[in-house]
């Protein structure tokens, strides 16, 4: 065993070793209180209980005994580092094994919950390939990209109250649908239910109203990342979105992973952006190495149907945060922003079924069956991996959901 692996059974060399350590919120059958845990291998460590053994008055223990990550996230980067160093020590040095082991719970023996009390939720549109593909389908007689797209990260405010944890069933939404060939709209279940494979970013430390967050302050405010599926009803969306943007076609549900991967675990994942032309305005300037090398898999009923590369994203997460506050709007602990659908340049790298089936016109085949939009009973799972700081790979939180019939 090297110094960078854990004594916990099954953790060493796995996707959840000491170079990962994502945070979540869990409860057990014996203790229904929701509290903060950290994942190591296939276990979750009850952080508050272990911290209190060493220091009954531990400030970290106090915030870990709460039912969301918010109080911990609000402590800021210095305490995030203190916590990560302490957890790493406890799970690395076998001296701690005897007193720590009783507070490790097998993942299959705990219930995982929404990890964050979500503040405001913003969703961006940061993939050039996705925006171009959607533009071609939604506005076939115009340029695929609207004139603003390469000058600012386009986004909209979503509904934070319907952000749900991985595993939550998704009821097919009803709404107004009107195909271009129909004279008038009808109300009923969406016929074009879809997913959007995204990454979500979580604000740890809020900002002050009236003060911009510069691109260089990204890590001072951002706690970590989650897997995110922006469920989308394309027929409702296409009819309602002009001129004010997405509304009911998106707001029925957004799923995020149970696990929040701290930025520190992504130190080895930073990579060059694909390139921005024209050069952005000053407040959006970033170092070239502001992109993230994260590989995504989209699974439909356990079959991989797409592999979108996050490294292809045009706008960086630091630019999205800077743009959110460019007008002086403040962000708060627990705010969440989605990257927008991750779509690469190849057909098998598209992060939505709208694109994979080209608006339903070119169905794709899964085990000999033609598929386009989601059917009742379908399960979609998004998986993410990134380079870890120890030279291997880490997994980010996966996000899954099953489609139930409309009610
Ligand atoms: Ca989206």
Tab-separated table of C-alpha atoms and ligand atoms in Angstrom:
chain	number	residue	atom	x	y	z
A	1	UNK	CA	0.000	0.000	0.000
A	2	UNK	CA	1.375	3.429	-0.907
A	3	UNK	CA	0.905	6.551	1.160
A	4	UNK	CA	-1.862	7.780	-1.094
A	5	UNK	CA	-4.305	4.934	-0.497
A	6	UNK	CA	-6.816	4.231	2.234
A	7	UNK	CA	-6.953	1.403	4.769
A	8	UNK	CA	-10.708	1.061	4.144
A	9	UNK	CA	-11.528	-2.266	2.453
A	10	UNK	CA	-11.886	-1.904	-1.317
A	11	UNK	CA	-10.891	1.766	-1.483
A	12	UNK	CA	-7.268	1.447	-2.573
A	13	UNK	CA	-6.994	1.960	-6.317
A	14	UNK	CA	-10.763	2.350	-6.760
A	15	UNK	CA	-12.503	5.379	-8.268
A	16	UNK	CA	-13.228	6.514	-4.685
A	17	UNK	CA	-9.818	6.474	-2.990
A	18	UNK	CA	-8.167	9.305	-1.040
A	19	UNK	CA	-7.753	11.442	-4.171
A	20	UNK	CA	-11.545	11.760	-4.462
A	21	UNK	CA	-13.441	12.070	-1.119
A	22	UNK	CA	-16.763	13.538	-2.282
A	23	UNK	CA	-19.242	14.820	0.291
A	24	UNK	CA	-22.884	13.856	0.660
A	25	UNK	CA	-25.775	13.747	3.130
A	26	UNK	CA	-26.955	10.414	4.521
A	27	UNK	CA	-29.012	8.717	7.212
A	28	UNK	CA	-29.094	5.159	8.535
A	29	UNK	CA	-31.885	2.856	9.680
A	30	UNK	CA	-30.667	3.172	13.260
A	31	UNK	CA	-30.233	6.932	13.101
A	32	UNK	CA	-32.620	8.783	10.792
A	33	UNK	CA	-30.918	12.150	11.351
A	34	UNK	CA	-29.544	13.487	8.099
A	35	UNK	CA	-25.882	14.403	8.419
A	36	UNK	CA	-22.801	14.971	6.273
A	37	UNK	CA	-20.607	12.071	5.214
A	38	UNK	CA	-17.656	11.524	2.927
A	39	UNK	CA	-17.423	8.631	0.492
A	40	UNK	CA	-14.435	6.284	0.614
A	41	UNK	CA	-14.629	3.160	-1.573
A	42	UNK	CA	-18.108	1.698	-1.118
A	43	UNK	CA	-18.501	3.233	2.339
A	44	UNK	CA	-19.594	6.522	3.794
A	45	UNK	CA	-17.820	7.927	6.850
A	46	UNK	CA	-19.977	9.668	9.482
A	47	UNK	CA	-17.824	12.785	9.755
A	48	UNK	CA	-19.305	14.543	12.802
A	49	UNK	CA	-19.090	11.480	15.020
A	50	UNK	CA	-15.428	10.860	14.201
A	51	UNK	CA	-14.490	14.528	14.546
A	52	UNK	CA	-16.131	14.707	17.988
A	53	UNK	CA	-13.995	11.816	19.260
A	54	UNK	CA	-10.905	13.961	18.857
A	55	UNK	CA	-12.500	17.300	19.756
A	56	UNK	CA	-15.993	17.427	21.295
A	57	UNK	CA	-16.184	21.164	20.500
A	58	UNK	CA	-15.062	20.774	16.885
A	59	UNK	CA	-16.537	23.479	14.664
A	60	UNK	CA	-16.353	21.110	11.719
A	61	UNK	CA	-18.296	18.464	13.646
A	62	UNK	CA	-21.007	21.044	14.329
A	63	UNK	CA	-21.510	21.843	10.636
A	64	UNK	CA	-21.279	18.171	9.632
A	65	UNK	CA	-24.109	17.330	12.032
A	66	UNK	CA	-26.551	19.407	9.924
A	67	UNK	CA	-28.820	18.000	7.162
A	68	UNK	CA	-27.078	19.712	4.208
A	69	UNK	CA	-23.604	20.713	3.089
A	70	UNK	CA	-24.476	24.414	3.232
A	71	UNK	CA	-23.029	25.278	6.666
A	72	UNK	CA	-19.776	23.485	5.821
A	73	UNK	CA	-19.581	25.101	2.382
A	74	UNK	CA	-20.135	28.561	3.883
A	75	UNK	CA	-16.967	28.175	6.029
A	76	UNK	CA	-14.803	28.846	2.986
A	77	UNK	CA	-11.699	27.470	1.272
A	78	UNK	CA	-9.371	27.482	4.293
A	79	UNK	CA	-11.677	25.251	6.314
A	80	UNK	CA	-12.375	23.072	3.240
A	81	UNK	CA	-8.627	22.400	3.112
A	82	UNK	CA	-8.377	21.770	6.871
A	83	UNK	CA	-11.255	19.287	6.576
A	84	UNK	CA	-9.834	17.492	3.555
A	85	UNK	CA	-6.384	17.182	5.145
A	86	UNK	CA	-7.898	15.784	8.356
A	87	UNK	CA	-10.145	13.295	6.503
A	88	UNK	CA	-7.197	12.180	4.367
A	89	UNK	CA	-5.093	11.562	7.474
A	90	UNK	CA	-7.861	9.633	9.263
A	91	UNK	CA	-8.519	7.386	6.269
A	92	UNK	CA	-4.857	6.897	5.301
A	93	UNK	CA	-3.058	6.130	8.545
A	94	UNK	CA	-3.958	2.708	9.972
A	95	UNK	CA	-3.435	4.142	13.460
A	96	UNK	CA	-6.945	5.606	13.082
A	97	UNK	CA	-8.600	2.448	11.758
A	98	UNK	CA	-9.780	0.969	15.051
A	99	UNK	CA	-11.642	3.987	16.359
A	100	UNK	CA	-12.875	5.107	12.939
A	101	UNK	CA	-14.187	1.808	11.557
A	102	UNK	CA	-17.381	1.785	13.692
A	103	UNK	CA	-18.417	5.030	11.961
A	104	UNK	CA	-18.034	3.675	8.432
A	105	UNK	CA	-21.312	2.574	6.853
A	106	UNK	CA	-21.652	0.440	3.772
A	107	UNK	CA	-23.308	2.402	0.963
A	108	UNK	CA	-26.017	-0.242	0.589
A	109	UNK	CA	-26.955	0.276	4.244
A	110	UNK	CA	-27.517	4.034	4.124
A	111	UNK	CA	-30.044	6.327	2.530
A	112	UNK	CA	-28.566	9.213	0.525
A	113	UNK	CA	-30.362	12.559	0.281
A	114	UNK	CA	-30.230	15.850	-1.622
A	115	UNK	CA	-26.791	17.085	-0.502
A	116	UNK	CA	-27.439	20.824	-0.730
A	117	UNK	CA	-30.151	23.226	0.243
A	118	UNK	CA	-30.354	24.720	-3.219
A	119	UNK	CA	-30.374	28.515	-3.451
A	120	UNK	CA	-30.819	29.969	-6.910
A	121	UNK	CA	-30.448	27.730	-9.927
A	122	UNK	CA	-29.071	28.968	-13.249
A	123	UNK	CA	-28.574	26.860	-16.348
A	124	UNK	CA	-26.101	27.829	-19.063
A	125	UNK	CA	-25.689	26.807	-22.689
A	126	UNK	CA	-21.905	26.593	-22.889
A	127	UNK	CA	-21.342	23.927	-25.565
A	128	UNK	CA	-20.749	25.304	-29.050
A	129	UNK	CA	-21.733	21.973	-30.601
A	130	UNK	CA	-24.958	21.699	-28.578
A	131	UNK	CA	-25.997	25.310	-29.247
A	132	UNK	CA	-25.257	24.860	-32.960
A	133	UNK	CA	-27.167	21.570	-33.179
A	134	UNK	CA	-30.229	22.983	-31.367
A	135	UNK	CA	-30.106	26.163	-33.456
A	136	UNK	CA	-30.163	24.119	-36.661
A	137	UNK	CA	-33.171	22.104	-35.458
A	138	UNK	CA	-35.215	24.890	-33.788
A	139	UNK	CA	-34.430	27.660	-36.335
A	140	UNK	CA	-33.588	25.846	-39.591
A	141	UNK	CA	-33.897	29.012	-41.711
A	142	UNK	CA	-31.379	31.053	-39.669
A	143	UNK	CA	-27.741	31.002	-38.599
A	144	UNK	CA	-27.437	28.236	-35.959
A	145	UNK	CA	-25.778	30.551	-33.398
A	146	UNK	CA	-27.495	33.800	-32.421
A	147	UNK	CA	-25.232	36.924	-32.538
A	148	UNK	CA	-24.632	37.051	-28.754
A	149	UNK	CA	-23.510	33.426	-28.275
A	150	UNK	CA	-19.733	33.867	-28.648
A	151	UNK	CA	-19.729	37.113	-26.624
A	152	UNK	CA	-21.375	35.901	-23.410
A	153	UNK	CA	-22.307	32.616	-21.741
A	154	UNK	CA	-26.050	32.445	-22.422
A	155	UNK	CA	-28.139	31.248	-19.478
A	156	UNK	CA	-31.541	31.401	-17.773
A	157	UNK	CA	-32.827	31.167	-14.220
A	158	UNK	CA	-34.420	27.789	-13.483
A	159	UNK	CA	-36.546	26.426	-10.645
A	160	UNK	CA	-34.394	25.491	-7.647
A	161	UNK	CA	-37.356	23.946	-5.794
A	162	UNK	CA	-37.565	21.100	-8.302
A	163	UNK	CA	-33.901	20.085	-8.135
A	164	UNK	CA	-34.103	16.462	-6.946
A	165	UNK	CA	-31.485	13.901	-5.909
A	166	UNK	CA	-30.371	11.033	-8.125
A	167	UNK	CA	-32.815	8.125	-7.999
A	168	UNK	CA	-35.945	10.288	-7.892
A	169	UNK	CA	-38.580	9.094	-10.390
A	170	UNK	CA	-39.504	11.623	-13.077
A	171	UNK	CA	-43.208	11.877	-13.938
A	172	UNK	CA	-43.730	12.698	-17.603
A	173	UNK	CA	-44.845	16.334	-17.631
A	174	UNK	CA	-47.999	17.658	-19.287
A	175	UNK	CA	-48.160	20.972	-21.063
A	176	UNK	CA	-49.019	22.858	-24.237
A	177	UNK	CA	-47.635	21.252	-27.358
A	178	UNK	CA	-47.877	22.559	-30.898
A	179	UNK	CA	-45.952	21.014	-33.739
A	180	UNK	CA	-45.109	23.396	-36.621
A	181	UNK	CA	-47.586	21.434	-38.747
A	182	UNK	CA	-50.477	21.948	-36.290
A	183	UNK	CA	-52.771	24.995	-36.335
A	184	UNK	CA	-53.299	25.318	-32.602
A	185	UNK	CA	-51.852	23.916	-29.369
A	186	UNK	CA	-53.218	21.003	-27.338
A	187	UNK	CA	-52.645	20.125	-23.683
A	188	UNK	CA	-51.307	16.709	-22.731
A	189	UNK	CA	-48.282	14.580	-21.843
A	190	UNK	CA	-45.014	15.562	-23.505
A	191	UNK	CA	-44.315	13.424	-26.570
A	192	UNK	CA	-40.683	14.535	-26.762
A	193	UNK	CA	-39.261	14.014	-23.268
A	194	UNK	CA	-35.477	14.276	-23.226
A	195	UNK	CA	-32.386	14.572	-21.048
A	196	UNK	CA	-29.481	16.991	-20.996
A	197	UNK	CA	-26.153	15.616	-19.745
A	198	UNK	CA	-24.535	18.438	-17.800
A	199	UNK	CA	-22.147	19.233	-14.990
A	200	UNK	CA	-23.399	21.331	-12.063
A	201	UNK	CA	-21.292	23.770	-10.019
A	202	UNK	CA	-22.108	24.608	-6.405
A	203	UNK	CA	-21.461	27.963	-4.712
A	204	UNK	CA	-19.825	27.585	-1.296
A	205	UNK	CA	-19.130	31.185	-0.342
A	206	UNK	CA	-21.606	33.844	-1.410
A	207	UNK	CA	-20.769	37.271	-2.811
A	208	UNK	CA	-21.847	40.786	-1.894
A	209	UNK	CA	-24.689	42.541	-3.699
A	210	UNK	CA	-23.225	45.123	-6.044
A	211	UNK	CA	-19.807	43.477	-6.306
A	212	UNK	CA	-18.679	41.431	-9.267
A	213	UNK	CA	-16.922	38.080	-8.810
A	214	UNK	CA	-13.919	38.093	-11.134
A	215	UNK	CA	-12.916	35.026	-13.098
A	216	UNK	CA	-9.806	34.806	-10.860
A	217	UNK	CA	-12.024	34.427	-7.750
A	218	UNK	CA	-13.757	31.264	-8.999
A	219	UNK	CA	-12.083	28.982	-6.431
A	220	UNK	CA	-12.804	31.390	-3.571
A	221	UNK	CA	-16.535	30.924	-4.119
A	222	UNK	CA	-17.019	27.532	-5.767
A	223	UNK	CA	-17.150	24.480	-3.508
A	224	UNK	CA	-17.446	21.669	-6.017
A	225	UNK	CA	-19.306	19.887	-8.789
A	226	UNK	CA	-22.250	17.518	-9.160
A	227	UNK	CA	-23.610	15.374	-11.962
A	228	UNK	CA	-26.691	17.064	-13.421
A	229	UNK	CA	-29.500	15.955	-15.727
A	230	UNK	CA	-31.678	18.797	-17.010
A	231	UNK	CA	-34.800	16.831	-17.988
A	232	UNK	CA	-36.406	18.647	-20.931
A	233	UNK	CA	-39.789	18.408	-22.676
A	234	UNK	CA	-38.835	19.464	-26.189
A	235	UNK	CA	-42.368	19.921	-27.526
A	236	UNK	CA	-43.376	22.154	-24.591
A	237	UNK	CA	-40.047	23.998	-24.852
A	238	UNK	CA	-40.242	24.623	-28.605
A	239	UNK	CA	-43.704	26.222	-28.338
A	240	UNK	CA	-43.141	28.327	-25.206
A	241	UNK	CA	-39.528	29.526	-25.408
A	242	UNK	CA	-39.874	32.598	-27.645
A	243	UNK	CA	-39.172	35.335	-26.598
A	244	UNK	CA	-38.318	34.829	-22.893
A	245	UNK	CA	-36.592	31.440	-22.879
A	246	UNK	CA	-37.213	28.060	-21.250
A	247	UNK	CA	-39.988	27.781	-18.654
A	248	UNK	CA	-42.289	24.776	-18.124
A	249	UNK	CA	-40.398	22.603	-20.595
A	250	UNK	CA	-37.557	22.492	-18.053
A	251	UNK	CA	-38.915	23.340	-14.591
A	252	UNK	CA	-40.662	20.024	-13.781
A	253	UNK	CA	-37.399	18.379	-12.576
A	254	UNK	CA	-33.610	18.674	-12.567
A	255	UNK	CA	-31.669	15.737	-11.098
A	256	UNK	CA	-28.295	16.064	-9.377
A	257	UNK	CA	-25.926	13.474	-7.937
A	258	UNK	CA	-25.877	12.573	-4.242
A	259	UNK	CA	-22.138	13.290	-4.155
A	260	UNK	CA	-20.492	16.695	-4.422
A	261	UNK	CA	-16.887	16.454	-5.609
A	262	UNK	CA	-14.787	19.226	-4.055
A	263	UNK	CA	-12.693	21.343	-6.427
A	264	UNK	CA	-9.532	20.052	-4.709
A	265	UNK	CA	-10.214	16.593	-6.161
A	266	UNK	CA	-10.201	18.097	-9.661
A	267	UNK	CA	-6.730	19.680	-9.459
A	268	UNK	CA	-5.421	17.305	-12.148
A	269	UNK	CA	-8.474	17.731	-14.405
A	270	UNK	CA	-7.895	21.323	-15.528
A	271	UNK	CA	-7.153	21.538	-19.237
A	272	UNK	CA	-7.048	24.080	-22.040
A	273	UNK	CA	-10.314	25.495	-23.337
A	274	UNK	CA	-10.866	24.620	-27.009
A	275	UNK	CA	-10.336	28.299	-27.905
A	276	UNK	CA	-12.477	31.448	-27.876
A	277	UNK	CA	-12.804	33.641	-30.962
A	278	UNK	CA	-13.558	36.521	-30.734
A	279	UNK	CA	-11.660	37.202	-27.531
A	280	UNK	CA	-14.164	37.805	-24.717
A	281	UNK	CA	-14.590	41.193	-23.034
A	282	UNK	CA	-12.190	41.938	-20.163
A	283	UNK	CA	-14.464	40.749	-17.335
A	284	UNK	CA	-14.677	37.308	-19.022
A	285	UNK	CA	-10.925	36.838	-19.647
A	286	UNK	CA	-9.495	33.599	-18.281
A	287	UNK	CA	-6.287	31.630	-18.518
A	288	UNK	CA	-6.405	29.137	-21.352
A	289	UNK	CA	-6.175	26.311	-18.773
A	290	UNK	CA	-9.700	26.926	-17.477
A	291	UNK	CA	-11.478	23.950	-19.002
A	292	UNK	CA	-12.114	20.604	-17.338
A	293	UNK	CA	-11.137	17.187	-18.686
A	294	UNK	CA	-14.141	15.197	-17.498
A	295	UNK	CA	-15.489	12.231	-19.448
A	296	UNK	CA	-19.227	11.644	-19.395
A	297	UNK	CA	-21.272	8.561	-20.230
A	298	UNK	CA	-24.993	8.611	-20.997
A	299	UNK	CA	-26.707	5.273	-20.316
A	300	UNK	CA	-30.219	4.426	-21.496
A	301	UNK	CA	-31.503	1.392	-19.601
A	302	UNK	CA	-27.900	0.460	-18.690
A	303	UNK	CA	-26.588	0.721	-22.279
A	304	UNK	CA	-24.054	3.469	-23.064
A	305	UNK	CA	-25.541	5.568	-25.890
A	306	UNK	CA	-23.182	8.566	-25.808
A	307	UNK	CA	-19.821	9.755	-24.447
A	308	UNK	CA	-19.768	13.565	-24.314
A	309	UNK	CA	-16.371	15.127	-23.445
A	310	UNK	CA	-16.593	18.071	-21.011
A	311	UNK	CA	-13.246	19.315	-22.372
A	312	UNK	CA	-15.083	20.443	-25.529
A	313	UNK	CA	-17.079	23.127	-23.649
A	314	UNK	CA	-16.597	26.632	-25.081
A	315	UNK	CA	-17.221	28.693	-21.912
A	316	UNK	CA	-15.397	27.918	-18.658
A	317	UNK	CA	-17.104	27.619	-15.257
A	318	UNK	CA	-15.182	30.698	-14.041
A	319	UNK	CA	-16.649	32.705	-16.913
A	320	UNK	CA	-20.155	31.503	-16.060
A	321	UNK	CA	-19.800	32.658	-12.431
A	322	UNK	CA	-18.247	35.992	-13.466
A	323	UNK	CA	-21.061	36.591	-15.945
A	324	UNK	CA	-23.744	35.723	-13.344
A	325	UNK	CA	-22.445	38.570	-11.138
A	326	UNK	CA	-21.421	41.006	-13.918
A	327	UNK	CA	-24.428	43.244	-13.165
A	328	UNK	CA	-23.767	43.229	-9.417
A	329	UNK	CA	-26.172	40.371	-8.677
A	330	UNK	CA	-24.921	38.385	-5.689
A	331	UNK	CA	-24.652	34.607	-5.313
A	332	UNK	CA	-25.397	32.680	-2.126
A	333	UNK	CA	-24.190	29.510	-0.457
A	334	UNK	CA	-26.012	26.624	-2.131
A	335	UNK	CA	-26.552	28.331	-5.472
A	336	UNK	CA	-26.237	25.888	-8.343
A	337	UNK	CA	-25.383	26.483	-11.960
A	338	UNK	CA	-25.538	23.958	-14.767
A	339	UNK	CA	-23.035	23.999	-17.611
A	340	UNK	CA	-25.601	23.343	-20.306
A	341	UNK	CA	-25.736	20.172	-22.341
A	342	UNK	CA	-22.309	18.691	-23.002
A	343	UNK	CA	-22.026	17.734	-26.666
A	344	UNK	CA	-18.809	16.951	-28.507
A	345	UNK	CA	-18.186	17.229	-32.218
A	346	UNK	CA	-18.950	13.607	-33.086
A	347	UNK	CA	-22.483	12.159	-33.348
A	348	UNK	CA	-21.787	9.637	-30.552
A	349	UNK	CA	-20.729	12.506	-28.256
A	350	UNK	CA	-24.082	14.288	-28.156
A	351	UNK	CA	-25.526	14.889	-24.702
A	352	UNK	CA	-29.258	14.839	-25.489
A	353	UNK	CA	-31.607	12.490	-27.318
A	354	UNK	CA	-32.838	15.496	-29.325
A	355	UNK	CA	-29.384	15.603	-30.909
A	356	UNK	CA	-28.701	11.846	-30.915
A	357	UNK	CA	-31.906	11.332	-32.948
A	358	UNK	CA	-31.660	14.677	-34.785
A	359	UNK	CA	-35.041	15.899	-33.610
A	360	UNK	CA	-36.512	12.410	-33.900
A	361	UNK	CA	-35.852	12.329	-37.662
A	362	UNK	CA	-32.877	9.966	-37.380
A	363	UNK	CA	-33.609	7.433	-34.612
A	364	UNK	CA	-30.574	5.737	-33.063
A	365	UNK	CA	-30.421	2.024	-32.399
A	366	UNK	CA	-30.053	0.405	-28.975
A	367	UNK	CA	-29.747	-3.388	-29.142
A	368	UNK	CA	-31.593	-3.455	-32.475
A	369	UNK	CA	-34.427	-1.191	-31.272
A	370	UNK	CA	-34.904	2.265	-32.797
A	371	UNK	CA	-35.057	5.020	-30.175
A	372	UNK	CA	-35.484	8.789	-30.168
A	373	UNK	CA	-37.213	10.436	-27.175
A	374	UNK	CA	-37.821	8.879	-23.742
A	375	UNK	CA	-40.512	6.265	-23.187
A	376	UNK	CA	-42.303	5.517	-19.923
A	377	UNK	CA	-40.194	3.095	-17.878
A	378	UNK	CA	-36.879	4.235	-19.350
A	379	UNK	CA	-34.016	4.826	-16.933
A	380	UNK	CA	-31.270	7.313	-17.780
A	381	UNK	CA	-27.968	7.364	-15.896
A	382	UNK	CA	-25.126	9.853	-16.300
A	383	UNK	CA	-21.630	8.839	-15.207
A	384	UNK	CA	-18.536	11.034	-14.973
A	385	UNK	CA	-14.813	10.349	-14.512
A	386	UNK	CA	-11.788	12.638	-14.359
A	387	UNK	CA	-8.020	12.352	-13.873
A	388	UNK	CA	-7.205	12.119	-10.165
A	389	UNK	CA	-4.334	13.811	-8.358
A	390	UNK	CA	-2.620	10.454	-7.699
A	391	UNK	CA	-2.302	9.557	-11.376
A	392	UNK	CA	-5.387	7.347	-11.643
A	393	UNK	CA	-9.003	8.318	-12.217
A	394	UNK	CA	-11.807	9.429	-9.938
A	395	UNK	CA	-15.564	9.132	-10.426
A	396	UNK	CA	-17.830	12.082	-9.902
A	397	UNK	CA	-21.322	11.530	-8.564
A	398	UNK	CA	-23.565	9.657	-10.969
A	399	UNK	CA	-27.113	10.774	-11.517
A	400	UNK	CA	-29.979	8.493	-12.468
A	401	UNK	CA	-33.739	8.700	-12.905
A	402	UNK	CA	-36.625	6.638	-14.266
A	403	UNK	CA	-39.507	7.996	-16.342
A	404	UNK	CA	-43.015	7.336	-14.994
A	405	UNK	CA	-46.223	7.826	-17.025
A	406	UNK	CA	-47.985	11.193	-16.935
A	407	UNK	CA	-50.696	11.590	-14.303
B	1	LIG	CA1	-29.874	22.623	-19.942
